[in-house]
Tab-separated table of C-alpha atoms in Angstrom:
chain	number	residue	atom	x	y	z
Z	653	MET	CA	-120.305	-12.345	-130.998
Z	654	SER	CA	-119.503	-14.555	-133.998
Z	655	ARG	CA	-116.148	-16.221	-134.503
Z	656	ARG	CA	-115.746	-14.355	-137.775
Z	657	TRP	CA	-116.233	-11.008	-136.026
Z	658	THR	CA	-113.880	-11.971	-133.186
Z	659	ALA	CA	-111.151	-12.981	-135.652
Z	660	ALA	CA	-111.506	-9.701	-137.548
Z	661	VAL	CA	-111.214	-7.603	-134.393
Z	662	THR	CA	-108.189	-9.609	-133.254
Z	663	ALA	CA	-106.463	-9.020	-136.583
Z	664	VAL	CA	-107.108	-5.275	-136.470
Z	665	LEU	CA	-105.793	-4.997	-132.908
Z	666	ALA	CA	-102.661	-6.960	-133.805
Z	667	ALA	CA	-101.959	-4.734	-136.785
Z	668	PHE	CA	-102.477	-1.616	-134.656
Z	669	ALA	CA	-100.088	-2.898	-131.966
Z	670	LEU	CA	-97.431	-3.658	-134.582
Z	671	ALA	CA	-97.734	-0.188	-136.070
Z	672	CYS	CA	-97.436	1.466	-132.668
Z	673	ASP	CA	-94.448	-0.680	-131.773
Z	674	GLY	CA	-92.660	0.367	-134.929
Z	675	ALA	CA	-93.451	4.048	-134.419
Z	676	GLN	CA	-91.916	3.907	-130.913
Z	677	GLY	CA	-88.727	2.272	-132.130
Z	678	GLY	CA	-89.555	-1.176	-130.748
Z	679	GLY	CA	-89.115	-4.466	-132.485
Z	680	ASN	CA	-86.350	-5.346	-134.876
Z	681	GLN	CA	-86.346	-2.132	-136.877
Z	682	PRO	CA	-83.415	-1.739	-139.270
Z	683	ASP	CA	-80.822	0.971	-138.583
Z	684	PRO	CA	-81.161	4.064	-140.758
Z	685	PRO	CA	-78.901	3.867	-143.798
Z	686	ALA	CA	-75.525	5.585	-143.524
Z	687	GLN	CA	-75.394	8.909	-145.291
Z	688	PRO	CA	-73.333	8.729	-148.478
Z	689	PRO	CA	-70.278	10.997	-148.807
Z	690	ARG	CA	-70.979	14.460	-150.205
Z	691	PRO	CA	-69.505	14.803	-153.713
Z	692	GLY	CA	-66.508	17.118	-153.786
Z	693	LEU	CA	-65.858	16.966	-150.040
Z	694	PRO	CA	-63.080	14.906	-148.428
Z	695	THR	CA	-63.857	11.828	-146.337
Z	696	SER	CA	-60.515	11.874	-144.483
Z	697	MET	CA	-57.893	14.481	-143.639
Z	698	ALA	CA	-54.520	15.151	-142.023
Z	699	ALA	CA	-52.801	18.262	-140.681
Z	700	LEU	CA	-49.074	18.930	-141.068
Z	701	GLY	CA	-47.218	21.689	-139.299
Z	702	ASP	CA	-45.916	23.005	-136.007
Z	703	SER	CA	-47.192	23.968	-132.572
Z	704	ILE	CA	-49.845	26.306	-133.966
Z	705	THR	CA	-51.612	23.393	-135.661
Z	706	ALA	CA	-51.009	21.223	-132.581
Z	707	GLY	CA	-53.082	23.711	-130.548
Z	708	PHE	CA	-50.154	24.467	-128.242
Z	709	GLY	CA	-51.110	26.700	-125.327
Z	710	SER	CA	-54.849	26.662	-126.065
Z	711	CYS	CA	-55.781	24.458	-123.075
Z	712	LEU	CA	-54.481	26.748	-120.300
Z	713	THR	CA	-51.078	25.033	-120.193
Z	714	LEU	CA	-47.996	25.321	-122.393
Z	715	ALA	CA	-48.525	21.957	-124.047
Z	716	ALA	CA	-50.046	20.608	-127.237
Z	717	CYS	CA	-53.841	20.488	-127.248
Z	718	GLN	CA	-54.891	18.927	-130.534
Z	719	ARG	CA	-58.590	19.007	-129.727
Z	720	ASN	CA	-58.390	22.800	-130.225
Z	721	SER	CA	-56.488	22.670	-133.525
Z	722	TRP	CA	-57.859	25.010	-136.193
Z	723	SER	CA	-57.445	22.176	-138.692
Z	724	THR	CA	-58.323	18.821	-137.162
Z	725	GLY	CA	-59.646	19.675	-133.709
Z	726	ASP	CA	-62.656	17.703	-132.503
Z	727	GLY	CA	-63.342	19.630	-129.287
Z	728	ALA	CA	-66.462	21.700	-128.778
Z	729	ARG	CA	-64.681	25.033	-128.340
Z	730	VAL	CA	-63.151	25.383	-131.815
Z	731	GLU	CA	-65.080	25.182	-135.083
Z	732	SER	CA	-62.177	23.523	-136.872
Z	733	LEU	CA	-62.079	22.577	-140.543
Z	734	TYR	CA	-62.731	18.996	-139.486
Z	735	ARG	CA	-65.836	19.875	-137.459
Z	736	ARG	CA	-67.165	22.075	-140.253
Z	737	LEU	CA	-66.640	19.270	-142.749
Z	738	ARG	CA	-68.232	16.716	-140.426
Z	739	GLU	CA	-71.406	18.787	-140.235
Z	740	VAL	CA	-71.972	18.612	-143.976
Z	741	ASN	CA	-70.235	15.322	-144.708
Z	742	PRO	CA	-70.595	12.778	-141.852
Z	743	ALA	CA	-68.505	10.292	-143.844
Z	744	ILE	CA	-65.366	12.024	-142.521
Z	745	ARG	CA	-66.206	11.281	-138.874
Z	746	GLY	CA	-63.212	9.816	-137.039
Z	747	LYS	CA	-60.992	9.803	-140.141
Z	748	VAL	CA	-58.698	12.597	-139.077
Z	749	HIS	CA	-54.976	12.709	-138.262
Z	750	ASN	CA	-52.846	15.486	-136.772
Z	751	GLU	CA	-49.176	14.955	-137.599
Z	752	SER	CA	-48.022	18.410	-136.464
Z	753	ALA	CA	-45.339	18.778	-133.801
Z	754	GLY	CA	-44.159	21.558	-131.542
Z	755	GLY	CA	-40.928	23.112	-132.771
Z	756	ALA	CA	-41.283	21.586	-136.239
Z	757	ARG	CA	-39.474	23.309	-139.080
Z	758	VAL	CA	-39.896	22.883	-142.797
Z	759	ALA	CA	-37.017	20.372	-142.847
Z	760	GLY	CA	-39.323	17.935	-141.035
Z	761	LEU	CA	-42.249	18.380	-143.413
Z	762	ALA	CA	-41.383	15.369	-145.565
Z	763	ASP	CA	-41.546	13.024	-142.557
Z	764	GLN	CA	-44.952	14.396	-141.579
Z	765	ALA	CA	-46.082	14.037	-145.201
Z	766	ARG	CA	-45.093	10.374	-145.204
Z	767	ASP	CA	-47.213	9.866	-142.081
Z	768	ALA	CA	-50.162	11.366	-143.929
Z	769	VAL	CA	-49.472	9.057	-146.868
Z	770	ARG	CA	-49.543	6.039	-144.578
Z	771	ALA	CA	-52.915	7.234	-143.265
Z	772	LYS	CA	-54.230	7.356	-146.868
Z	773	VAL	CA	-56.092	10.612	-146.389
Z	774	GLY	CA	-57.888	12.622	-149.038
Z	775	TYR	CA	-57.240	16.137	-147.723
Z	776	VAL	CA	-54.117	17.697	-146.178
Z	777	THR	CA	-53.487	21.088	-144.566
Z	778	VAL	CA	-49.974	22.513	-144.296
Z	779	LEU	CA	-48.967	25.393	-141.994
Z	780	ILE	CA	-45.206	25.545	-141.520
Z	781	GLY	CA	-42.427	28.108	-141.316
Z	782	ALA	CA	-42.750	30.115	-138.103
Z	783	ASN	CA	-40.028	28.083	-136.382
Z	784	ASP	CA	-37.688	28.558	-139.335
Z	785	ALA	CA	-37.717	32.272	-138.558
Z	786	CYS	CA	-38.103	32.069	-134.761
Z	787	ARG	CA	-34.506	31.135	-134.047
Z	788	GLY	CA	-31.922	32.550	-131.649
Z	789	GLY	CA	-30.993	35.311	-134.092
Z	790	ILE	CA	-31.127	36.404	-137.702
Z	791	ASP	CA	-28.119	34.293	-138.711
Z	792	ASP	CA	-29.825	31.192	-137.347
Z	793	MET	CA	-32.940	31.527	-139.501
Z	794	THR	CA	-33.464	29.059	-142.343
Z	795	SER	CA	-32.339	30.575	-145.629
Z	796	VAL	CA	-35.013	31.168	-148.248
Z	797	SER	CA	-33.392	28.699	-150.654
Z	798	ALA	CA	-33.164	25.982	-147.991
Z	799	PHE	CA	-36.753	26.668	-146.988
Z	800	ARG	CA	-37.944	26.145	-150.557
Z	801	LYS	CA	-35.894	22.982	-151.003
Z	802	SER	CA	-37.384	21.352	-147.899
Z	803	LEU	CA	-40.860	22.587	-148.789
Z	804	ASP	CA	-40.638	21.020	-152.246
Z	805	SER	CA	-39.429	17.772	-150.713
Z	806	GLY	CA	-42.412	17.626	-148.353
Z	807	LEU	CA	-44.953	18.454	-151.038
Z	808	ALA	CA	-43.354	15.944	-153.413
Z	809	ALA	CA	-43.848	13.208	-150.816
Z	810	LEU	CA	-47.536	14.110	-150.657
Z	811	LYS	CA	-47.952	14.238	-154.419
Z	812	LYS	CA	-46.271	10.891	-154.948
Z	813	GLY	CA	-48.011	9.081	-152.096
Z	814	LEU	CA	-51.421	10.754	-152.342
Z	815	PRO	CA	-51.806	11.785	-155.992
Z	816	LYS	CA	-55.567	12.344	-155.666
Z	817	ALA	CA	-55.522	14.226	-152.380
Z	818	GLN	CA	-56.340	17.915	-152.140
Z	819	VAL	CA	-53.735	20.053	-150.339
Z	820	LEU	CA	-54.255	23.402	-148.592
Z	821	VAL	CA	-51.063	25.398	-148.006
Z	822	VAL	CA	-51.542	28.137	-145.412
Z	823	SER	CA	-49.530	31.346	-145.115
Z	824	ILE	CA	-47.460	32.018	-142.007
Z	825	PRO	CA	-49.179	34.395	-139.548
Z	826	ASP	CA	-47.915	37.967	-139.304
Z	827	LEU	CA	-45.661	37.543	-136.289
Z	828	TYR	CA	-44.288	41.056	-136.686
Z	829	ARG	CA	-47.756	42.389	-135.938
Z	830	LEU	CA	-47.657	40.484	-132.664
Z	831	TRP	CA	-44.585	42.524	-131.739
Z	832	GLU	CA	-46.367	45.713	-132.848
Z	833	VAL	CA	-49.347	45.165	-130.549
Z	834	GLY	CA	-47.409	43.629	-127.662
Z	835	HIS	CA	-44.153	45.546	-127.253
Z	836	THR	CA	-45.843	48.164	-125.071
Z	837	ASN	CA	-47.354	45.518	-122.781
Z	838	ASP	CA	-44.976	45.071	-119.840
Z	839	ARG	CA	-46.151	41.545	-119.051
Z	840	ALA	CA	-45.781	40.364	-122.645
Z	841	VAL	CA	-42.320	41.875	-122.885
Z	842	ARG	CA	-41.241	40.097	-119.678
Z	843	VAL	CA	-42.569	36.755	-120.939
Z	844	TRP	CA	-40.951	37.124	-124.353
Z	845	ARG	CA	-37.529	38.025	-122.970
Z	846	ASP	CA	-34.911	35.678	-124.485
Z	847	ARG	CA	-37.219	32.659	-124.659
Z	848	VAL	CA	-40.033	33.318	-127.147
Z	849	CYS	CA	-38.998	33.810	-130.781
Z	850	PRO	CA	-35.776	35.718	-129.920
Z	851	ALA	CA	-35.043	36.662	-133.546
Z	852	LEU	CA	-38.108	38.909	-133.369
Z	853	LEU	CA	-39.097	39.428	-129.752
Z	854	ALA	CA	-35.804	39.790	-127.858
Z	855	ASN	CA	-35.428	43.312	-126.437
Z	856	ALA	CA	-38.994	43.897	-127.549
Z	857	ALA	CA	-39.225	47.400	-126.061
Z	858	SER	CA	-35.888	48.555	-127.491
Z	859	THR	CA	-35.732	51.242	-130.167
Z	860	ALA	CA	-32.004	50.794	-130.781
Z	861	PRO	CA	-31.078	50.719	-134.491
Z	862	ALA	CA	-29.721	47.172	-134.269
Z	863	ASP	CA	-32.951	45.869	-132.764
Z	864	ARG	CA	-35.072	47.722	-135.303
Z	865	THR	CA	-32.994	46.286	-138.143
Z	866	ARG	CA	-33.266	42.778	-136.697
Z	867	ARG	CA	-37.058	43.014	-136.511
Z	868	SER	CA	-37.406	44.377	-140.047
Z	869	THR	CA	-35.132	41.604	-141.351
Z	870	PHE	CA	-37.280	39.036	-139.574
Z	871	ARG	CA	-40.408	40.519	-141.115
Z	872	ALA	CA	-38.906	40.363	-144.596
Z	873	ARG	CA	-37.921	36.712	-144.080
Z	874	ILE	CA	-41.504	35.744	-143.217
Z	875	ASP	CA	-42.679	37.544	-146.362
Z	876	ALA	CA	-40.108	35.623	-148.406
Z	877	TYR	CA	-41.222	32.301	-146.917
Z	878	ASN	CA	-44.822	33.096	-147.794
Z	879	GLN	CA	-43.810	33.854	-151.371
Z	880	GLN	CA	-42.164	30.425	-151.550
Z	881	LEU	CA	-45.251	28.742	-150.084
Z	882	ALA	CA	-47.371	30.302	-152.828
Z	883	ALA	CA	-44.888	29.412	-155.571
Z	884	ALA	CA	-44.440	25.826	-154.384
Z	885	CYS	CA	-48.191	25.310	-154.317
Z	886	ARG	CA	-48.513	26.617	-157.879
Z	887	ALA	CA	-45.769	24.249	-158.967
Z	888	TYR	CA	-47.600	21.357	-157.273
Z	889	GLY	CA	-50.523	21.692	-159.654
Z	890	SER	CA	-54.295	21.913	-159.557
Z	891	ARG	CA	-54.687	19.785	-156.424
Z	892	CYS	CA	-52.857	22.332	-154.271
Z	893	ARG	CA	-54.514	25.524	-153.077
Z	894	TYR	CA	-52.712	28.401	-151.362
Z	895	ASP	CA	-54.718	30.532	-148.950
Z	896	GLY	CA	-53.686	33.657	-150.854
Z	897	GLY	CA	-52.096	35.131	-147.737
Z	898	ALA	CA	-55.390	35.071	-145.824
Z	899	VAL	CA	-53.895	33.859	-142.535
Z	900	HIS	CA	-51.000	36.310	-142.797
Z	901	ARG	CA	-53.528	39.137	-143.130
Z	902	VAL	CA	-55.290	38.238	-139.868
Z	903	ARG	CA	-54.809	41.177	-137.525
Z	904	PHE	CA	-53.780	39.217	-134.472
Z	905	GLY	CA	-54.002	41.026	-131.161
Z	906	LEU	CA	-53.144	39.938	-127.638
Z	907	ASP	CA	-56.763	38.838	-127.221
Z	908	LEU	CA	-56.137	36.041	-129.739
Z	909	VAL	CA	-53.039	34.572	-128.050
Z	910	ASN	CA	-52.733	32.797	-124.722
Z	911	GLN	CA	-51.654	34.719	-121.637
Z	912	LEU	CA	-48.829	32.303	-120.783
Z	913	ASP	CA	-46.427	32.919	-123.653
Z	914	TYR	CA	-48.248	35.734	-125.483
Z	915	PHE	CA	-47.401	33.989	-128.718
Z	916	HIS	CA	-49.481	30.906	-129.519
Z	917	PRO	CA	-53.178	31.257	-130.425
Z	918	ASN	CA	-55.705	30.701	-127.651
Z	919	VAL	CA	-59.164	29.252	-128.336
Z	920	ALA	CA	-60.301	32.525	-129.899
Z	921	GLY	CA	-57.179	32.589	-132.064
Z	922	GLN	CA	-57.653	28.995	-133.194
Z	923	ASN	CA	-61.258	29.802	-134.084
Z	924	LYS	CA	-60.089	32.791	-136.116
Z	925	LEU	CA	-57.625	30.602	-138.023
Z	926	ALA	CA	-60.367	28.057	-138.688
Z	927	GLU	CA	-62.748	30.731	-139.929
Z	928	VAL	CA	-60.200	32.274	-142.293
Z	929	THR	CA	-58.862	29.003	-143.680
Z	930	TRP	CA	-62.376	27.614	-144.190
Z	931	ARG	CA	-63.193	30.541	-146.473
Z	932	ALA	CA	-59.824	30.496	-148.235
Z	933	SER	CA	-59.886	26.722	-148.791
Z	934	GLY	CA	-62.892	26.737	-151.096
Z	935	LEU	CA	-64.537	24.092	-148.915
Z	936	ALA	CA	-67.280	26.481	-147.837
Z	937	SER	CA	-68.616	26.851	-151.382
Z	938	ARG	CA	-68.549	23.085	-151.913
Z	939	ALA	CA	-70.379	22.529	-148.629
Z	940	ASP	CA	-73.350	24.748	-149.596
């Protein structure tokens, strides 16, 4: 065999080996380029609110469980807004903050908003107000005027600190419906007694006029809060979107709340909140 022929064969074999090596991922192959952010979709987000957004009671104990949050949860059991966004816009991966706190009322919204500002996020969800109504009694509930004042203060902190961020304001769930579906359940009534949202759920099985009046007053207060949430979002401007009452219209049943306090959403309930808010947010259409 001639030297020229030997050299040619050697060159072909070397080229073939290099090609195979590259196809199998060997050698010093460059990493695939990072996917660019999807236009119109946020690359960071924060959640403000109370124990509902903190995922309280969704991990089989009466404690916060943020991985199951309808908004920012990163666990496998809840298709949160964050996980839905991450599927279509990987640029948001890991850039998520949950500033919600159990027991939070609207008076604490401004502090949570300032935390979101420090995180420099581009998208913020707000679900607040249940604890302003769930007090010891009707006289202890936050007045509608005080609710609006604190709400405006919190949203103003967001607008000043994050002028380009998009904000989703979510309606308060229909807690009165929870009483409707649960007041004939003996176990739920025992759990609620004097320790879960007393302004609504105390004496849950009673048909006395005073108890009926208290519950109807509570229901009206939630409706008034939701009206203020909608109005405050309109006043905020084009970067704020109200869910249009979508969450309040969810027909919660006992199958969507945990069996420890019969009040906070379980995994199924958190998934329902995520599904409804995803549609109401307008993100779904931008993700297509």
